[in-house]
mmCIF file of C-alpha atoms in Angstrom:
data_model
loop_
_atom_site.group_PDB
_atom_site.id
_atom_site.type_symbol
_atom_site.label_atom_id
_atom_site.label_comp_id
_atom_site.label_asym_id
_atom_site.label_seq_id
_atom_site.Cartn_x
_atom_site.Cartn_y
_atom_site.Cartn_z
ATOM 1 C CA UNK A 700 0.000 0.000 0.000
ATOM 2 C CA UNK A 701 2.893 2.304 0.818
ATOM 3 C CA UNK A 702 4.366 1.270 -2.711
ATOM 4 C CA UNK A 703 1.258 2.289 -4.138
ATOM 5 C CA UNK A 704 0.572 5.530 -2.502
ATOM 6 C CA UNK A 705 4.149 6.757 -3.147
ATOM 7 C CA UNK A 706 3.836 6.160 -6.899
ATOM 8 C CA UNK A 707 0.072 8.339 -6.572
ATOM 9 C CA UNK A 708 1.757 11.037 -5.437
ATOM 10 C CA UNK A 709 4.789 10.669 -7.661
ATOM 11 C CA UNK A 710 2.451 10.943 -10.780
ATOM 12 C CA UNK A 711 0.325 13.686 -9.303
ATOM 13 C CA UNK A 712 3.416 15.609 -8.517
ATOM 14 C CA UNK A 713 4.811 14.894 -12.260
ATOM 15 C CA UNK A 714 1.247 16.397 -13.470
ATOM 16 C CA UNK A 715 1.289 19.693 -11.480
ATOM 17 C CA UNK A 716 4.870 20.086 -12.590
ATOM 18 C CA UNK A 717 4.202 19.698 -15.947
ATOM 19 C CA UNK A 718 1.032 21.958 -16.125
ATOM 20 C CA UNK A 719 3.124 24.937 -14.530
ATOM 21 C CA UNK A 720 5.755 24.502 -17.378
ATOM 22 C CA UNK A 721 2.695 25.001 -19.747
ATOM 23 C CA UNK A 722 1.631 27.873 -18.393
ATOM 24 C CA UNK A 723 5.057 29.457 -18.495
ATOM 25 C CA UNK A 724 5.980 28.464 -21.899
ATOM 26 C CA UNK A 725 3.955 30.964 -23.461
ATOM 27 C CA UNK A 726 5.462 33.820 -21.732
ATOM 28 C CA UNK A 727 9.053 32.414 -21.846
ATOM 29 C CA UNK A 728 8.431 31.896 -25.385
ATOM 30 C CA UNK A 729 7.420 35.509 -26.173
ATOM 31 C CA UNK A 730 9.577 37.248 -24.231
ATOM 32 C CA UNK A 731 12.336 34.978 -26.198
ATOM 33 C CA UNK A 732 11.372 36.313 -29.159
ATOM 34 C CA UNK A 733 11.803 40.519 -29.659
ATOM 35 C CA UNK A 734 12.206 39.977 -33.552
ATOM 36 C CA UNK A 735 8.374 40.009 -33.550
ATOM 37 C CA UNK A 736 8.192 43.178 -31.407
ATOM 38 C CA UNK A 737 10.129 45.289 -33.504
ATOM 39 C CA UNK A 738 8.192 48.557 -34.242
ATOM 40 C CA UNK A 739 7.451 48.765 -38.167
ATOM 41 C CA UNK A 740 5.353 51.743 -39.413
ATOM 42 C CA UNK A 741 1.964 51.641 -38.829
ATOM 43 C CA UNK A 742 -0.221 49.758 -41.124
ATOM 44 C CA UNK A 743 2.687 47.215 -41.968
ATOM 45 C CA UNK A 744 2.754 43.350 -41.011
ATOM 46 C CA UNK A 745 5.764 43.093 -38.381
ATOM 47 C CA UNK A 746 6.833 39.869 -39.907
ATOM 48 C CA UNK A 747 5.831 38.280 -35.960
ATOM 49 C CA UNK A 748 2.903 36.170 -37.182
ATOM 50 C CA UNK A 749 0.390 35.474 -34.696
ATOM 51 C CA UNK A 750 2.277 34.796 -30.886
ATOM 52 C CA UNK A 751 0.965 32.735 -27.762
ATOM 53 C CA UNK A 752 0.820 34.915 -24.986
ATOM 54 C CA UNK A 753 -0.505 34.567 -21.216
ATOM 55 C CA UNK A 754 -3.720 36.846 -22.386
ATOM 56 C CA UNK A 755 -4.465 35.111 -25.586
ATOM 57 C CA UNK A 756 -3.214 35.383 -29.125
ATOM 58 C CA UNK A 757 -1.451 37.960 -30.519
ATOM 59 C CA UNK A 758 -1.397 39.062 -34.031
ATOM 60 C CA UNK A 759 0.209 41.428 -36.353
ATOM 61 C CA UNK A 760 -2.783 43.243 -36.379
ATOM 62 C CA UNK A 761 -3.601 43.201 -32.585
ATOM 63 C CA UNK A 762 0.283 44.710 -32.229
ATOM 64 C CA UNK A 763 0.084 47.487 -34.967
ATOM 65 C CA UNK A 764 -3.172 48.810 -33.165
ATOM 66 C CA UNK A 765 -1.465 49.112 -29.814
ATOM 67 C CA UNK A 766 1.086 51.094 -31.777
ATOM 68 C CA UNK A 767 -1.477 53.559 -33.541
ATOM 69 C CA UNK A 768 -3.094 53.871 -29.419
ATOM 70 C CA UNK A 769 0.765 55.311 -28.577
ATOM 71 C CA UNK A 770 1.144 57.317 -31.842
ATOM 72 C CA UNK A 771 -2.018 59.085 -31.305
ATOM 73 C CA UNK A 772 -0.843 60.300 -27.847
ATOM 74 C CA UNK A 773 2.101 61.075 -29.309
ATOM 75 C CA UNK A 774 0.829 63.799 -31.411
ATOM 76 C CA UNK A 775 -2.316 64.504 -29.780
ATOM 77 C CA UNK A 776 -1.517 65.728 -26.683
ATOM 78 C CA UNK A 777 0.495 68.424 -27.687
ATOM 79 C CA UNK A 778 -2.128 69.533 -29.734
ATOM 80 C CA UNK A 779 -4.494 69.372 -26.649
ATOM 81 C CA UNK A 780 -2.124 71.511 -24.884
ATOM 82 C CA UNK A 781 -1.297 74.161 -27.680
ATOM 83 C CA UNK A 782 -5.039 74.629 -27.834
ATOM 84 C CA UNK A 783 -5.435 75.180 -24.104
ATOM 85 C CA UNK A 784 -2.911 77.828 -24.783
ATOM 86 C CA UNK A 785 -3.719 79.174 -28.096
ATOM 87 C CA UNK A 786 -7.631 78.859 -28.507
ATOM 88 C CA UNK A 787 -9.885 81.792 -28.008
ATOM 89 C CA UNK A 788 -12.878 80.239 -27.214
ATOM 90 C CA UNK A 789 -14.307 78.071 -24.835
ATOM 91 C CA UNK A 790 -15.076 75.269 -26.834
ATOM 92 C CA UNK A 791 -11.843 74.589 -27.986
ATOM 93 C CA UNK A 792 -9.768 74.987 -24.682
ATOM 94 C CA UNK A 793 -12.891 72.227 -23.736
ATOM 95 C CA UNK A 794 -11.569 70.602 -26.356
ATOM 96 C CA UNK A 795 -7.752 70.437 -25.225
ATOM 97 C CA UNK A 796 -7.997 69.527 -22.415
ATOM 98 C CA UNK A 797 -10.358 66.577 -23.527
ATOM 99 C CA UNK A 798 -7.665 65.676 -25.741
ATOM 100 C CA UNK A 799 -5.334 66.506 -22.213
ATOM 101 C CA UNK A 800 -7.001 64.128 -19.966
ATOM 102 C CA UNK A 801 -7.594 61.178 -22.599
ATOM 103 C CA UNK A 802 -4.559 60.653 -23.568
ATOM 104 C CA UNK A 803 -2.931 61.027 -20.501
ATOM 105 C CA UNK A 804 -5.009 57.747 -18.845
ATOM 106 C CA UNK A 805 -4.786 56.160 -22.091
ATOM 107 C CA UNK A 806 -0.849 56.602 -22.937
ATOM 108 C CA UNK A 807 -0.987 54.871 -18.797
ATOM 109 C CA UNK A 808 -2.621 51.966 -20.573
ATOM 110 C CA UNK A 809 -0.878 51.190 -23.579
ATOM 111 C CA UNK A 810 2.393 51.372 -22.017
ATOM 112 C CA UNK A 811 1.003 48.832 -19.868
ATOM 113 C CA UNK A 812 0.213 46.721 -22.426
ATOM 114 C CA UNK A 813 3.219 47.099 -24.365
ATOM 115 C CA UNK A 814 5.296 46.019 -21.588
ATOM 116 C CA UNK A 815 2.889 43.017 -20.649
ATOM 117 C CA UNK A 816 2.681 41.821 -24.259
ATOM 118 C CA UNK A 817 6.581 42.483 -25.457
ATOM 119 C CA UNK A 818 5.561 45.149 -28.320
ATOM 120 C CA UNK A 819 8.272 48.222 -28.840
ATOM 121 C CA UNK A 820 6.426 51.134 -29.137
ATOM 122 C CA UNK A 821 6.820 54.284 -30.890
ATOM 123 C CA UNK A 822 8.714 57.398 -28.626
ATOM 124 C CA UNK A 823 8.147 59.802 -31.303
ATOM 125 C CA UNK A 824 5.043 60.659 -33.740
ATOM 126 C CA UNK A 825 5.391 59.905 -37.482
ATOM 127 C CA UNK A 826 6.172 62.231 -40.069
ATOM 128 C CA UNK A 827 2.536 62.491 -41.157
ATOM 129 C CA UNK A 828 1.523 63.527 -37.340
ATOM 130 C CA UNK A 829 4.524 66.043 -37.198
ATOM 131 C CA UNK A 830 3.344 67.968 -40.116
ATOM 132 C CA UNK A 831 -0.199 68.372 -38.502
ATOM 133 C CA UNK A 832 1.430 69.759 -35.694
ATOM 134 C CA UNK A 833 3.468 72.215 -38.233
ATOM 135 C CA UNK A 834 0.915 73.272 -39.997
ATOM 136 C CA UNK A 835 -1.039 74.052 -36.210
ATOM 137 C CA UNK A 836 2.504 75.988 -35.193
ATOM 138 C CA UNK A 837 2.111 77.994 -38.661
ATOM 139 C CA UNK A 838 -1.664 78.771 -38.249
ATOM 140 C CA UNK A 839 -2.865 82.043 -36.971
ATOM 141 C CA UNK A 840 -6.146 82.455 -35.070
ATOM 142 C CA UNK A 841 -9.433 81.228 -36.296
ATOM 143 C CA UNK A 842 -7.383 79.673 -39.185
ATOM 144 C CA UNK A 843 -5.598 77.845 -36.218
ATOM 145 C CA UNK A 844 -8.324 76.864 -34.264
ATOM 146 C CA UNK A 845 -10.311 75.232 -38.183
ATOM 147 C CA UNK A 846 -7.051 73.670 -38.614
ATOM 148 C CA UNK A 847 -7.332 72.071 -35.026
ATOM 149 C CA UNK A 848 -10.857 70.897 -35.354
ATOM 150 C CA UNK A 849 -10.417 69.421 -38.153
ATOM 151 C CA UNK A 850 -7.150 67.959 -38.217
ATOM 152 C CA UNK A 851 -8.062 66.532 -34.798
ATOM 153 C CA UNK A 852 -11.929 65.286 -35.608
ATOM 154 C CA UNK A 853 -10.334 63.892 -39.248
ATOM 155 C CA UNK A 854 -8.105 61.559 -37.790
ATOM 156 C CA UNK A 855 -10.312 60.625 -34.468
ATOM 157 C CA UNK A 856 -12.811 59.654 -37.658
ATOM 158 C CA UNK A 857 -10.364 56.906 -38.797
ATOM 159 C CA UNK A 858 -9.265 55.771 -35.786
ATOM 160 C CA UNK A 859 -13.067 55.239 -34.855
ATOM 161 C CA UNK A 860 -13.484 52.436 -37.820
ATOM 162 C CA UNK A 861 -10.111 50.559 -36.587
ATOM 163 C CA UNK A 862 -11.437 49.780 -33.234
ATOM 164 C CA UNK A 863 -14.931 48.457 -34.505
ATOM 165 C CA UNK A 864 -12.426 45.983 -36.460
ATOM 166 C CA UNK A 865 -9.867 45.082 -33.737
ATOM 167 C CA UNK A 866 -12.419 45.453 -31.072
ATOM 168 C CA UNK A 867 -14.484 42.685 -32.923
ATOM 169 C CA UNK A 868 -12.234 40.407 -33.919
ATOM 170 C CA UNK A 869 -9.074 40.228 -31.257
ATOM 171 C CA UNK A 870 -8.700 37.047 -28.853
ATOM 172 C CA UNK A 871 -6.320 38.820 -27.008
ATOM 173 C CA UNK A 872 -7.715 40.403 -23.405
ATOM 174 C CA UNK A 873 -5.618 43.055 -23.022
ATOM 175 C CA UNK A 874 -6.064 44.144 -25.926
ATOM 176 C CA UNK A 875 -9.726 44.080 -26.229
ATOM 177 C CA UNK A 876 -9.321 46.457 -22.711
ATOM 178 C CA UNK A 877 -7.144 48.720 -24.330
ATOM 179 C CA UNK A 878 -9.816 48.444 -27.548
ATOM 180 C CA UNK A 879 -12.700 49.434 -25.043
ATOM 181 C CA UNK A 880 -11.122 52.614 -23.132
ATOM 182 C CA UNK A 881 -9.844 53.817 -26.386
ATOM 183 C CA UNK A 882 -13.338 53.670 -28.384
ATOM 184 C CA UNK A 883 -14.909 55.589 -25.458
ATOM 185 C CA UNK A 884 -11.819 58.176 -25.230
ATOM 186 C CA UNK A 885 -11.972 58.204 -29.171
ATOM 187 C CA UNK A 886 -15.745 59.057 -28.680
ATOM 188 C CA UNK A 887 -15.599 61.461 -26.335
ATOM 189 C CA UNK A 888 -13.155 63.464 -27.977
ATOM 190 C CA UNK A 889 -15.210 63.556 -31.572
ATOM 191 C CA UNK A 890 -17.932 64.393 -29.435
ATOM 192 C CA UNK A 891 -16.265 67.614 -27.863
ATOM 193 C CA UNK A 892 -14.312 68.638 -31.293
ATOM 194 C CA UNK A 893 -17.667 68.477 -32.995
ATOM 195 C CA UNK A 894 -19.310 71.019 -30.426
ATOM 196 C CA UNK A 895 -16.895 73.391 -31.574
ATOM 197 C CA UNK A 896 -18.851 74.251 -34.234
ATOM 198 C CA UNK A 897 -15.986 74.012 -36.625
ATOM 199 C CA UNK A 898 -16.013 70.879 -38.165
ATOM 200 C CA UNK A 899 -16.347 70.896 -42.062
ATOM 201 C CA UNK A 900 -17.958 67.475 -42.375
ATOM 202 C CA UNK A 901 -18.078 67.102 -46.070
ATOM 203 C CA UNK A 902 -13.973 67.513 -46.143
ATOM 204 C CA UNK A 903 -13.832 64.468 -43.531
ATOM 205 C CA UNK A 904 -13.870 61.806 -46.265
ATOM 206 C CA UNK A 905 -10.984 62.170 -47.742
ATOM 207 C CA UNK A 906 -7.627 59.386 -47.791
ATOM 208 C CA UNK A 907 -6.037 61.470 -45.323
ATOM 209 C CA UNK A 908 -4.903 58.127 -42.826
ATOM 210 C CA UNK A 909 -4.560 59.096 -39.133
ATOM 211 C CA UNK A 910 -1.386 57.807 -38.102
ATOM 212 C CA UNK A 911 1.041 57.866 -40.900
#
């Protein structure tokens, strides 16, 4: 009987053993792989594939959206502060510091993610983003604040339809959290850059892509 219980537990010991190494290999795995979290611009396939991680699959197109959440912070909240300084009326100081406080919580949360899931992200905002914020710099009163609005509501437009699509169809948790506090700051911020007043809503379809 002693033979018999000491082989029981020798097996059940073997199985827990095992199942931990399971649930680490994932992780292990990713983190042993930074070829696939090498920052390409956004809209490209990183060459990564799909990759097993502790909160579910990740895919090329699950790691080029956390990348567009980071470039949009990158550009957008200087452009929420240089309205809080530069805008003349209330609406679009409102405005600012919409753009102020969203990004702020939601730059907290990708960078959170980025480090959790192993993607490199972007420290600077693309050349497309830079020139938005020229052209603001350039811009002189009500020409500025136009430029803002729509600049700002233009590219908050496109973002909008990516996070129906990755919102949809990730299997990833984290990302499906980042998905759902960026769709409500994405919101939000149309919402307030649309009572401005100044948005030209027939120029808004145009191929003018957000984060490029």
């Amino acid at each position: 009987m002693a033979t018999r219980y000491t082989i029981g537990s020798g097996l059940v010991i073997t199985a827990l053993a095992l199942t931990l190494i399971a649930l680490l290999i994932p992780v292990d795995s990713f983190g042993s792989r930074p070829a696939a979290a090498v920052a390409g611009p956004a809209g490209d396939d990183d060459g990564g594939g799909t990759l097993s991680t502790a909160y579910g699959p990740l895919t090329a197109a699950d790691r080029d959206f956390i990348r567009k959440v980071r470039l949009a912070g990158l550009w957008e909240l200087p452009a929420g502060r240089q309205a809080q300084q530069r805008g003349s009326k209330p609406a679009i100081k409102t405005a600012g510091q919409h753009l102020i406080d969203g990004h702020t919580e939601l730059d907290r949360q990708v960078i959170q993610v980025g480090q959790a899931l192993g993607v490199d992200l972007p420290n600077q905002p693309s050349a497309q983003q830079q020139d938005w914020l020229g052209q603001m710099n350039r811009a002189r009163g009500e020409e500025y604040e136009r430029l803002f609005v729509q600049l700002l509501r233009r590219a908050h437009g496109k973002v909008f339809a990516l996070l129906a699509g990755i919102r949809a169809q990730t299997k990833n948790s984290m990302v499906r959290a980042l998905a759902s506090s960026a769709n409500a700051t994405v919101l939000d911020h149309i919402t307030v850059l649309e009572d401005t007043g100044l948005v030209d809503f027939d120029a808004l379809s145009d191929n003018v892509q957000p984060t490029k």
